[in-house]
mmCIF file of C-alpha atoms and ligand atoms in Angstrom:
data_model
loop_
_atom_site.group_PDB
_atom_site.id
_atom_site.type_symbol
_atom_site.label_atom_id
_atom_site.label_comp_id
_atom_site.label_asym_id
_atom_site.label_seq_id
_atom_site.Cartn_x
_atom_site.Cartn_y
_atom_site.Cartn_z
ATOM 1 C CA MET E 1147 -29.242 -75.498 -24.487
ATOM 2 C CA PRO E 1148 -26.841 -75.317 -27.466
ATOM 3 C CA GLN E 1149 -24.160 -77.401 -27.907
ATOM 4 C CA HIS E 1150 -20.768 -76.173 -28.324
ATOM 5 C CA LEU E 1151 -17.261 -76.916 -29.574
ATOM 6 C CA LEU E 1152 -14.499 -76.240 -26.976
ATOM 7 C CA ALA E 1153 -12.186 -79.126 -27.895
ATOM 8 C CA ILE E 1154 -12.518 -81.376 -30.584
ATOM 9 C CA ASP E 1155 -13.686 -84.768 -28.389
ATOM 10 C CA ASP E 1156 -16.702 -82.686 -27.920
ATOM 11 C CA VAL E 1157 -18.030 -83.992 -31.334
ATOM 12 C CA GLU E 1158 -16.758 -87.582 -30.338
ATOM 13 C CA GLU E 1159 -19.724 -89.899 -31.393
ATOM 14 C CA ASP E 1160 -19.874 -87.685 -34.809
ATOM 15 C CA PHE E 1161 -16.802 -86.921 -35.610
ATOM 16 C CA GLU E 1162 -15.758 -89.129 -38.518
ATOM 17 C CA LYS E 1163 -18.917 -88.303 -40.346
ATOM 18 C CA ILE E 1164 -18.517 -84.595 -39.681
ATOM 19 C CA LEU E 1165 -15.090 -85.302 -41.820
ATOM 20 C CA ARG E 1166 -16.767 -87.144 -44.500
ATOM 21 C CA TRP E 1167 -19.112 -84.843 -44.691
ATOM 22 C CA ALA E 1168 -16.895 -81.765 -45.411
ATOM 23 C CA ILE E 1169 -14.878 -84.246 -47.829
ATOM 24 C CA GLU E 1170 -18.155 -84.686 -49.960
ATOM 25 C CA PHE E 1171 -19.233 -81.514 -49.718
ATOM 26 C CA LYS E 1172 -15.911 -80.091 -50.617
ATOM 27 C CA ARG E 1173 -16.200 -82.357 -53.818
ATOM 28 C CA LEU E 1174 -19.636 -81.233 -54.835
ATOM 29 C CA TRP E 1175 -18.814 -77.486 -54.278
ATOM 30 C CA LYS E 1176 -15.670 -77.984 -56.805
ATOM 31 C CA GLN E 1177 -18.213 -79.849 -59.396
ATOM 32 C CA SER E 1178 -20.417 -76.475 -58.739
ATOM 33 C CA ASP E 1179 -23.031 -78.935 -57.793
ATOM 34 C CA GLU E 1180 -26.250 -77.034 -57.625
ATOM 35 C CA VAL E 1181 -27.743 -78.598 -54.826
ATOM 36 C CA ALA E 1182 -24.389 -77.736 -53.076
ATOM 37 C CA MET E 1183 -23.973 -74.115 -53.759
ATOM 38 C CA ASN E 1184 -27.533 -73.696 -52.715
ATOM 39 C CA PHE E 1185 -27.127 -74.956 -49.610
ATOM 40 C CA MET E 1186 -27.768 -71.884 -46.851
ATOM 41 C CA PRO E 1187 -28.305 -73.775 -43.518
ATOM 42 C CA LEU E 1188 -26.823 -70.206 -42.022
ATOM 43 C CA ASP E 1189 -29.412 -67.847 -44.078
ATOM 44 C CA THR E 1190 -30.484 -64.692 -42.373
ATOM 45 C CA LEU E 1191 -28.052 -65.538 -39.568
ATOM 46 C CA ALA E 1192 -25.242 -63.215 -38.052
ATOM 47 C CA ILE E 1193 -22.247 -65.207 -36.691
ATOM 48 C CA GLY E 1194 -19.939 -63.060 -34.555
ATOM 49 C CA SER E 1195 -16.248 -64.290 -34.273
ATOM 50 C CA ILE E 1196 -13.852 -62.654 -31.741
ATOM 51 C CA TYR E 1197 -10.476 -62.358 -31.938
ATOM 52 C CA GLU E 1198 -7.793 -61.722 -29.313
ATOM 53 C CA LYS E 1199 -5.100 -62.626 -31.100
ATOM 54 C CA PRO E 1200 -3.826 -62.481 -34.858
ATOM 55 C CA SER E 1201 -5.612 -64.990 -37.279
ATOM 56 C CA THR E 1202 -4.881 -65.543 -41.315
ATOM 57 C CA ARG E 1203 -6.238 -68.760 -41.541
ATOM 58 C CA THR E 1204 -9.267 -68.946 -38.860
ATOM 59 C CA ARG E 1205 -10.758 -65.542 -39.443
ATOM 60 C CA VAL E 1206 -10.829 -65.719 -43.904
ATOM 61 C CA SER E 1207 -11.835 -69.323 -43.478
ATOM 62 C CA PHE E 1208 -14.636 -68.701 -41.566
ATOM 63 C CA GLU E 1209 -15.655 -65.294 -43.239
ATOM 64 C CA VAL E 1210 -15.660 -67.364 -46.354
ATOM 65 C CA GLY E 1211 -17.429 -70.241 -45.009
ATOM 66 C CA ILE E 1212 -19.927 -68.428 -43.305
ATOM 67 C CA ASN E 1213 -20.778 -66.572 -46.450
ATOM 68 C CA ARG E 1214 -21.004 -69.721 -48.563
ATOM 69 C CA LEU E 1215 -23.567 -70.999 -45.864
ATOM 70 C CA GLY E 1216 -25.984 -68.015 -46.389
ATOM 71 C CA GLY E 1217 -24.908 -66.515 -43.277
ATOM 72 C CA TYR E 1218 -23.439 -63.204 -42.374
ATOM 73 C CA PRO E 1219 -19.731 -63.006 -40.506
ATOM 74 C CA LEU E 1220 -19.165 -60.349 -38.147
ATOM 75 C CA THR E 1221 -15.489 -60.224 -37.323
ATOM 76 C CA LEU E 1222 -15.214 -58.906 -33.808
ATOM 77 C CA LEU E 1223 -11.496 -57.499 -32.966
ATOM 78 C CA LYS E 1224 -10.866 -57.428 -29.151
ATOM 79 C CA ASN E 1225 -9.424 -53.808 -29.416
ATOM 80 C CA ASP E 1226 -12.669 -52.442 -30.838
ATOM 81 C CA ILE E 1227 -15.094 -54.173 -28.300
ATOM 82 C CA GLN E 1228 -15.690 -53.750 -24.580
ATOM 83 C CA LEU E 1229 -14.884 -57.183 -23.884
ATOM 84 C CA GLY E 1230 -11.955 -57.599 -20.910
ATOM 85 C CA LYS E 1231 -12.496 -53.549 -20.795
ATOM 86 C CA SER E 1232 -15.632 -52.573 -19.412
ATOM 87 C CA GLU E 1233 -17.048 -55.719 -19.401
ATOM 88 C CA THR E 1234 -17.039 -59.641 -18.634
ATOM 89 C CA VAL E 1235 -17.109 -62.299 -21.069
ATOM 90 C CA GLY E 1236 -20.417 -63.562 -19.839
ATOM 91 C CA ASP E 1237 -21.973 -60.362 -20.063
ATOM 92 C CA THR E 1238 -20.688 -60.071 -23.874
ATOM 93 C CA SER E 1239 -21.988 -63.405 -24.522
ATOM 94 C CA GLN E 1240 -25.518 -62.617 -23.509
ATOM 95 C CA VAL E 1241 -25.435 -59.672 -25.314
ATOM 96 C CA LEU E 1242 -23.935 -61.199 -28.366
ATOM 97 C CA SER E 1243 -26.574 -63.935 -27.974
ATOM 98 C CA ARG E 1244 -29.374 -61.935 -28.379
ATOM 99 C CA PHE E 1245 -28.124 -60.886 -31.737
ATOM 100 C CA LEU E 1246 -26.085 -63.716 -33.172
ATOM 101 C CA GLY E 1247 -26.574 -67.362 -34.646
ATOM 102 C CA GLY E 1248 -23.608 -68.428 -33.372
ATOM 103 C CA MET E 1249 -19.862 -67.350 -32.296
ATOM 104 C CA THR E 1250 -16.271 -68.199 -32.591
ATOM 105 C CA TYR E 1251 -13.743 -67.066 -30.182
ATOM 106 C CA ARG E 1252 -10.224 -66.850 -30.429
ATOM 107 C CA CYS E 1253 -8.740 -66.199 -26.742
ATOM 108 C CA PHE E 1254 -5.391 -66.610 -24.462
ATOM 109 C CA SER E 1255 -6.883 -68.149 -21.952
ATOM 110 C CA HIS E 1256 -9.467 -71.460 -22.227
ATOM 111 C CA ASP E 1257 -11.522 -70.451 -19.336
ATOM 112 C CA ASP E 1258 -12.698 -67.457 -21.355
ATOM 113 C CA VAL E 1259 -13.501 -69.618 -23.941
ATOM 114 C CA THR E 1260 -15.547 -71.887 -21.121
ATOM 115 C CA GLU E 1261 -17.056 -68.669 -19.458
ATOM 116 C CA LEU E 1262 -18.675 -67.593 -23.078
ATOM 117 C CA ALA E 1263 -20.051 -70.940 -24.073
ATOM 118 C CA ALA E 1264 -21.280 -71.049 -20.539
ATOM 119 C CA ASN E 1265 -23.439 -67.913 -20.943
ATOM 120 C CA ALA E 1266 -24.494 -68.233 -24.681
ATOM 121 C CA ASP E 1267 -27.658 -69.021 -25.844
ATOM 122 C CA VAL E 1268 -26.343 -69.964 -29.070
ATOM 123 C CA PRO E 1269 -23.613 -72.454 -30.331
ATOM 124 C CA VAL E 1270 -19.756 -71.436 -29.591
ATOM 125 C CA ILE E 1271 -16.770 -72.940 -31.523
ATOM 126 C CA ASN E 1272 -13.366 -72.279 -29.895
ATOM 127 C CA ALA E 1273 -11.252 -70.619 -32.515
ATOM 128 C CA LEU E 1274 -8.061 -71.697 -30.713
ATOM 129 C CA SER E 1275 -7.729 -71.066 -26.967
ATOM 130 C CA ASP E 1276 -3.964 -72.068 -25.253
ATOM 131 C CA LYS E 1277 -5.406 -75.353 -24.582
ATOM 132 C CA HIS E 1278 -7.475 -76.679 -27.606
ATOM 133 C CA HIS E 1279 -7.455 -75.869 -31.133
ATOM 134 C CA PRO E 1280 -10.392 -78.179 -32.216
ATOM 135 C CA CYS E 1281 -11.261 -76.494 -35.629
ATOM 136 C CA GLN E 1282 -7.347 -77.324 -36.526
ATOM 137 C CA ALA E 1283 -7.727 -81.003 -36.027
ATOM 138 C CA ALA E 1284 -10.822 -81.322 -37.846
ATOM 139 C CA ALA E 1285 -9.315 -79.788 -40.653
ATOM 140 C CA ASP E 1286 -6.233 -82.092 -40.138
ATOM 141 C CA LEU E 1287 -8.147 -85.213 -40.032
ATOM 142 C CA MET E 1288 -9.895 -84.282 -42.928
ATOM 143 C CA THR E 1289 -6.880 -83.838 -44.788
ATOM 144 C CA VAL E 1290 -5.645 -87.203 -43.383
ATOM 145 C CA LEU E 1291 -8.667 -89.034 -44.207
ATOM 146 C CA GLU E 1292 -8.182 -87.349 -48.000
ATOM 147 C CA HIS E 1293 -4.597 -88.509 -48.434
ATOM 148 C CA PHE E 1294 -4.895 -91.951 -46.932
ATOM 149 C CA ASP E 1295 -7.360 -95.153 -47.937
ATOM 150 C CA GLU E 1296 -6.514 -96.713 -44.645
ATOM 151 C CA PRO E 1297 -6.315 -94.271 -41.914
ATOM 152 C CA SER E 1298 -6.179 -96.845 -39.098
ATOM 153 C CA GLU E 1299 -3.027 -98.510 -40.640
ATOM 154 C CA ILE E 1300 -1.046 -95.199 -40.419
ATOM 155 C CA THR E 1301 1.204 -93.799 -37.322
ATOM 156 C CA VAL E 1302 1.205 -89.952 -36.834
ATOM 157 C CA ALA E 1303 4.116 -88.711 -35.224
ATOM 158 C CA TRP E 1304 4.303 -85.311 -33.836
ATOM 159 C CA VAL E 1305 7.298 -83.664 -33.127
ATOM 160 C CA GLY E 1306 7.587 -80.075 -31.191
ATOM 161 C CA ASP E 1307 6.044 -78.478 -28.475
ATOM 162 C CA GLY E 1308 3.203 -80.178 -26.376
ATOM 163 C CA ASN E 1309 0.761 -77.621 -27.103
ATOM 164 C CA ASN E 1310 -2.479 -76.422 -27.881
ATOM 165 C CA VAL E 1311 -2.534 -78.082 -31.449
ATOM 166 C CA LEU E 1312 -1.214 -81.490 -30.290
ATOM 167 C CA HIS E 1313 -3.550 -81.401 -27.898
ATOM 168 C CA ASP E 1314 -6.723 -81.702 -30.562
ATOM 169 C CA LEU E 1315 -4.267 -83.622 -32.894
ATOM 170 C CA MET E 1316 -3.883 -86.456 -30.428
ATOM 171 C CA LEU E 1317 -7.518 -86.435 -29.158
ATOM 172 C CA ALA E 1318 -8.831 -86.418 -32.871
ATOM 173 C CA CYS E 1319 -6.326 -89.277 -33.860
ATOM 174 C CA ALA E 1320 -7.622 -91.236 -30.734
ATOM 175 C CA MET E 1321 -10.974 -90.860 -32.132
ATOM 176 C CA LEU E 1322 -10.288 -92.331 -35.429
ATOM 177 C CA GLY E 1323 -8.028 -95.390 -34.182
ATOM 178 C CA ILE E 1324 -5.086 -93.835 -35.618
ATOM 179 C CA ASP E 1325 -1.790 -94.273 -33.875
ATOM 180 C CA ILE E 1326 0.049 -91.357 -32.378
ATOM 181 C CA ASN E 1327 3.634 -90.842 -31.517
ATOM 182 C CA TYR E 1328 4.244 -87.488 -29.319
ATOM 183 C CA ALA E 1329 7.908 -86.892 -29.196
ATOM 184 C CA VAL E 1330 7.955 -83.459 -26.979
ATOM 185 C CA PRO E 1331 11.465 -82.066 -24.874
ATOM 186 C CA GLU E 1332 11.453 -82.735 -21.363
ATOM 187 C CA GLY E 1333 9.219 -80.439 -19.333
ATOM 188 C CA TYR E 1334 7.047 -79.363 -22.369
ATOM 189 C CA GLU E 1335 4.690 -82.303 -22.249
ATOM 190 C CA PRO E 1336 1.211 -81.936 -22.939
ATOM 191 C CA ASP E 1337 -2.099 -81.436 -20.322
ATOM 192 C CA GLU E 1338 -1.772 -84.812 -18.197
ATOM 193 C CA GLU E 1339 -5.531 -84.263 -18.413
ATOM 194 C CA ILE E 1340 -6.080 -84.422 -21.819
ATOM 195 C CA VAL E 1341 -3.466 -87.141 -22.130
ATOM 196 C CA GLU E 1342 -5.712 -89.328 -20.329
ATOM 197 C CA ARG E 1343 -8.799 -88.460 -22.219
ATOM 198 C CA THR E 1344 -6.892 -89.335 -25.158
ATOM 199 C CA MET E 1345 -5.797 -92.745 -23.725
ATOM 200 C CA ALA E 1346 -9.390 -93.740 -22.902
ATOM 201 C CA LEU E 1347 -10.258 -92.582 -26.879
ATOM 202 C CA ALA E 1348 -7.406 -94.949 -27.660
ATOM 203 C CA GLU E 1349 -8.142 -97.986 -25.359
ATOM 204 C CA LYS E 1350 -12.014 -97.395 -27.126
ATOM 205 C CA ASN E 1351 -10.838 -97.373 -30.454
ATOM 206 C CA GLY E 1352 -7.892 -99.842 -30.571
ATOM 207 C CA CYS E 1353 -5.136 -97.624 -31.208
ATOM 208 C CA LYS E 1354 -1.524 -96.506 -29.755
ATOM 209 C CA VAL E 1355 -0.428 -92.944 -28.449
ATOM 210 C CA THR E 1356 3.187 -93.290 -27.401
ATOM 211 C CA MET E 1357 4.843 -90.409 -25.687
ATOM 212 C CA MET E 1358 8.780 -90.159 -26.374
ATOM 213 C CA HIS E 1359 11.241 -87.605 -26.093
ATOM 214 C CA ASP E 1360 13.424 -88.514 -28.815
ATOM 215 C CA PRO E 1361 12.353 -87.270 -31.943
ATOM 216 C CA ILE E 1362 13.743 -89.894 -34.299
ATOM 217 C CA GLU E 1363 12.596 -92.734 -32.184
ATOM 218 C CA ALA E 1364 8.784 -91.080 -33.092
ATOM 219 C CA VAL E 1365 9.248 -90.502 -36.866
ATOM 220 C CA SER E 1366 10.791 -93.726 -37.450
ATOM 221 C CA ASP E 1367 8.961 -95.559 -39.549
ATOM 222 C CA ALA E 1368 5.840 -93.128 -39.280
ATOM 223 C CA HIS E 1369 3.725 -92.055 -42.187
ATOM 224 C CA VAL E 1370 3.021 -88.146 -41.179
ATOM 225 C CA VAL E 1371 5.150 -85.864 -38.945
ATOM 226 C CA TYR E 1372 3.481 -82.887 -37.620
ATOM 227 C CA THR E 1373 5.142 -79.919 -36.030
ATOM 228 C CA ASP E 1374 3.940 -76.632 -35.393
ATOM 229 C CA VAL E 1375 5.975 -73.249 -33.942
ATOM 230 C CA PHE E 1376 8.311 -73.960 -30.668
ATOM 231 C CA ILE E 1377 6.737 -70.600 -29.530
ATOM 232 C CA SER E 1378 3.346 -70.231 -29.513
ATOM 233 C CA MET E 1379 1.206 -66.614 -29.347
ATOM 234 C CA GLY E 1380 1.141 -65.444 -25.655
ATOM 235 C CA GLU E 1381 4.316 -66.900 -25.099
ATOM 236 C CA GLU E 1382 6.674 -64.388 -27.006
ATOM 237 C CA HIS E 1383 8.307 -63.329 -23.486
ATOM 238 C CA MET E 1384 9.597 -67.246 -23.252
ATOM 239 C CA ASN E 1385 12.846 -66.751 -25.483
ATOM 240 C CA ASP E 1386 14.530 -69.412 -23.486
ATOM 241 C CA LYS E 1387 12.259 -71.857 -24.499
ATOM 242 C CA VAL E 1388 13.765 -72.256 -27.716
ATOM 243 C CA GLU E 1389 16.650 -73.958 -26.549
ATOM 244 C CA ALA E 1390 15.100 -76.983 -25.461
ATOM 245 C CA PHE E 1391 13.971 -78.159 -28.868
ATOM 246 C CA ASP E 1392 17.762 -78.517 -30.095
ATOM 247 C CA GLY E 1393 17.130 -81.900 -32.635
ATOM 248 C CA PHE E 1394 13.195 -80.801 -32.887
ATOM 249 C CA GLN E 1395 13.412 -79.426 -36.454
ATOM 250 C CA VAL E 1396 11.827 -81.321 -39.248
ATOM 251 C CA ASN E 1397 14.422 -81.339 -41.452
ATOM 252 C CA GLU E 1398 15.869 -83.765 -44.931
ATOM 253 C CA GLU E 1399 17.520 -86.131 -42.412
ATOM 254 C CA MET E 1400 14.425 -86.665 -39.616
ATOM 255 C CA VAL E 1401 12.273 -87.485 -42.860
ATOM 256 C CA SER E 1402 14.709 -90.064 -43.971
ATOM 257 C CA ASN E 1403 13.905 -92.297 -40.768
ATOM 258 C CA MET E 1404 10.241 -92.109 -42.180
ATOM 259 C CA ASP E 1405 8.136 -94.391 -44.566
ATOM 260 C CA GLU E 1406 8.913 -93.683 -47.914
ATOM 261 C CA THR E 1407 5.117 -92.331 -48.456
ATOM 262 C CA TRP E 1408 5.724 -89.666 -45.586
ATOM 263 C CA LYS E 1409 3.788 -86.652 -45.288
ATOM 264 C CA PHE E 1410 4.344 -83.265 -43.586
ATOM 265 C CA MET E 1411 1.856 -81.461 -41.921
ATOM 266 C CA HIS E 1412 1.969 -78.089 -40.106
ATOM 267 C CA CYS E 1413 -1.106 -76.252 -38.978
ATOM 268 C CA LEU E 1414 0.767 -73.021 -40.003
ATOM 269 C CA PRO E 1415 1.717 -70.099 -39.693
ATOM 270 C CA ALA E 1416 5.479 -72.092 -39.808
ATOM 271 C CA HIS E 1417 8.650 -70.508 -38.745
ATOM 272 C CA ARG E 1418 10.933 -71.816 -41.788
ATOM 273 C CA GLY E 1419 14.445 -72.017 -40.672
ATOM 274 C CA ASP E 1420 13.042 -72.967 -37.057
ATOM 275 C CA GLU E 1421 10.823 -75.779 -36.616
ATOM 276 C CA VAL E 1422 10.822 -76.924 -40.342
ATOM 277 C CA THR E 1423 13.336 -76.270 -43.071
ATOM 278 C CA ASN E 1424 11.963 -75.102 -46.518
ATOM 279 C CA TRP E 1425 13.102 -78.383 -47.848
ATOM 280 C CA VAL E 1426 10.345 -80.155 -46.188
ATOM 281 C CA MET E 1427 7.818 -77.044 -46.388
ATOM 282 C CA ASP E 1428 8.167 -76.979 -50.201
ATOM 283 C CA HIS E 1429 8.456 -80.941 -50.816
ATOM 284 C CA LYS E 1430 6.063 -82.583 -52.971
ATOM 285 C CA ASN E 1431 4.902 -84.704 -49.729
ATOM 286 C CA SER E 1432 4.141 -81.619 -47.605
ATOM 287 C CA ILE E 1433 0.510 -81.230 -47.441
ATOM 288 C CA VAL E 1434 0.561 -77.949 -45.567
ATOM 289 C CA PHE E 1435 -1.590 -76.150 -48.035
ATOM 290 C CA ASP E 1436 -4.101 -78.741 -47.826
ATOM 291 C CA GLN E 1437 -4.952 -78.478 -44.311
ATOM 292 C CA ALA E 1438 -5.088 -74.581 -44.688
ATOM 293 C CA GLU E 1439 -7.851 -74.909 -47.239
ATOM 294 C CA ASN E 1440 -9.520 -77.647 -45.473
ATOM 295 C CA ARG E 1441 -10.004 -75.426 -42.288
ATOM 296 C CA MET E 1442 -12.985 -73.929 -44.304
ATOM 297 C CA TRP E 1443 -14.735 -77.450 -45.482
ATOM 298 C CA ALA E 1444 -14.216 -78.763 -42.248
ATOM 299 C CA GLN E 1445 -15.536 -75.435 -40.333
ATOM 300 C CA MET E 1446 -18.297 -75.597 -42.849
ATOM 301 C CA SER E 1447 -19.631 -78.672 -41.799
ATOM 302 C CA LEU E 1448 -18.785 -78.107 -37.986
ATOM 303 C CA LEU E 1449 -21.000 -75.076 -38.317
ATOM 304 C CA ALA E 1450 -23.741 -76.394 -40.274
ATOM 305 C CA TYR E 1451 -23.893 -79.017 -37.227
ATOM 306 C CA PHE E 1452 -23.764 -76.719 -34.392
ATOM 307 C CA ILE E 1453 -26.030 -74.387 -35.695
ATOM 308 C CA ASN E 1454 -28.384 -75.995 -38.507
ATOM 309 C CA LYS E 1455 -28.106 -79.668 -37.247
ATOM 310 C CA GLY E 1456 -31.566 -80.717 -39.101
ATOM 311 C CA ALA E 1457 -30.027 -79.715 -42.234
ATOM 312 C CA TRP E 1458 -26.821 -80.944 -41.987
ATOM 313 C CA ASP E 1459 -28.619 -84.415 -41.663
ATOM 314 C CA ALA E 1460 -29.871 -83.662 -44.759
ATOM 315 C CA MET E 1461 -27.083 -82.558 -46.401
ATOM 316 C CA GLY E 1462 -25.525 -85.691 -45.149
ATOM 317 C CA GLU E 1463 -28.295 -87.538 -46.531
ATOM 318 C CA PHE E 1464 -28.110 -86.299 -50.168
ATOM 319 C CA MET E 1465 -24.109 -87.110 -50.308
ATOM 320 C CA GLY E 1466 -25.100 -90.730 -49.063
ATOM 321 C CA LEU E 1467 -23.662 -90.681 -45.796
ATOM 322 C CA ASP E 1468 -24.968 -93.010 -43.089
HETATM 323 N N1 CP N 484 -3.632 -72.505 -38.008
HETATM 324 C C1 CP N 484 -4.060 -71.216 -37.753
HETATM 325 O O1 CP N 484 -5.078 -71.061 -36.522
HETATM 326 O O2 CP N 484 -3.744 -69.914 -38.266
HETATM 327 P P1 CP N 484 -4.346 -68.681 -38.175
HETATM 328 O O3 CP N 484 -3.983 -68.449 -36.786
HETATM 329 O O4 CP N 484 -3.716 -67.961 -39.062
HETATM 330 O O5 CP N 484 -5.905 -68.741 -37.989
HETATM 331 N N1 NVA N 485 0.385 -72.987 -31.420
HETATM 332 C C1 NVA N 485 0.299 -71.824 -32.184
HETATM 333 C C2 NVA N 485 -0.747 -72.699 -32.842
HETATM 334 C C3 NVA N 485 -0.901 -71.428 -34.293
HETATM 335 C C4 NVA N 485 -2.040 -71.502 -35.015
HETATM 336 C C5 NVA N 485 -0.147 -70.793 -31.167
HETATM 337 O O1 NVA N 485 -1.284 -71.220 -30.151
HETATM 338 O O2 NVA N 485 0.164 -69.602 -31.434
#
C-alpha cells in the first residue's frame, strides 16, 4: 500500500529530516552542484495534480519541482476532467493510478482527498483541503529552520482564523518542539480533534500550545507572527465573518509587542489592508516570499520521499544527513 500525505503529522517520524533534506538540497542546487542537478527520482513518471480551487504557489511550485526531479507534471483542472460530474473521486483515483506515479489534490472537502488516497495505488499528496495544508506547513517550518538557529527556543504566534493553515502549522510546530500561541476569535477555534493531536505531539516533544482570544497577548514576546486571510476559499458567502476579526490585523502597533527580532509569516495570497498592512508585509522582517519559494524545495523533498524513498535516502546520505 502506498503512503500518503493528507496532514503534516503523517510524516511525524521523518519530519525534521524531510525539512533538513530540503534546506540542503536547495543550497546544493543554488551552487549548481552536479549531483543535485542530476537527481532524477521521478524519471519517466507523470505526476498528476488535480485542482478544484485556484492556485498560484502550489501549482507553479509543483510543476517546476516535479520537472526538476525528472518527472512530468500533469495539471488537471476540475472543470476539464470528469471528477465530480460523471465520475466519483474513487473511480477517478483508480483510473489515474494506472497512468501516474503520484497525485496531488487541492479540494474543498477533506473527505475527497481521503477518498482519493483510499482508492489510489500511488502516493497522494494533499495540496490543500478545507481541513489541512501540509505542503504549506512543510515550507513554513523549513523557513523557520532557515531563519532561527535554535528553533526550539522560539514562540510562534498565530493571529487569525482557526483554519486549515493553522491546523498543519500547529501540528508541525509541535512535532519540532516549538511553542505556539494561537489567538482566534470566539467561534472560530481550530478543529478539536486536531488540537488534541497537537497537544499529544507537544507533550511528547516538550513544548507548549496555548489558545487565546487576545491577539496582543498571543504575540507578546513571540518571535514569529503568522496570519492568513479571514475568509478562506469556499467561504466567500460568509461576508459577516470578517466582523469577528476586529483587532486581529497584523500591523506596526501589534508587532511592537513582539521580540525585537520578530518575523512575519503568511501563506499568501495576502489581502493587504485586511489581515495585514503594507508596512508589515514589506518590512525587512517579513519572510513571506521565502515561504513561497520554499514551497517548491519542501515539496521536492516530499515528492522524492513518498515516490522514490530509496533515492531520497541516498541523496540524504550524500548530503550528510543522519
Ligand atoms: N499558499 C498557497 O497555497 O498559495 P496558492 O493558493 O497560490 O497555491
Ligand atoms: N486558508 C486559505 C489558505 C490559502 C492558501 C484557504 O483555504 O483559502
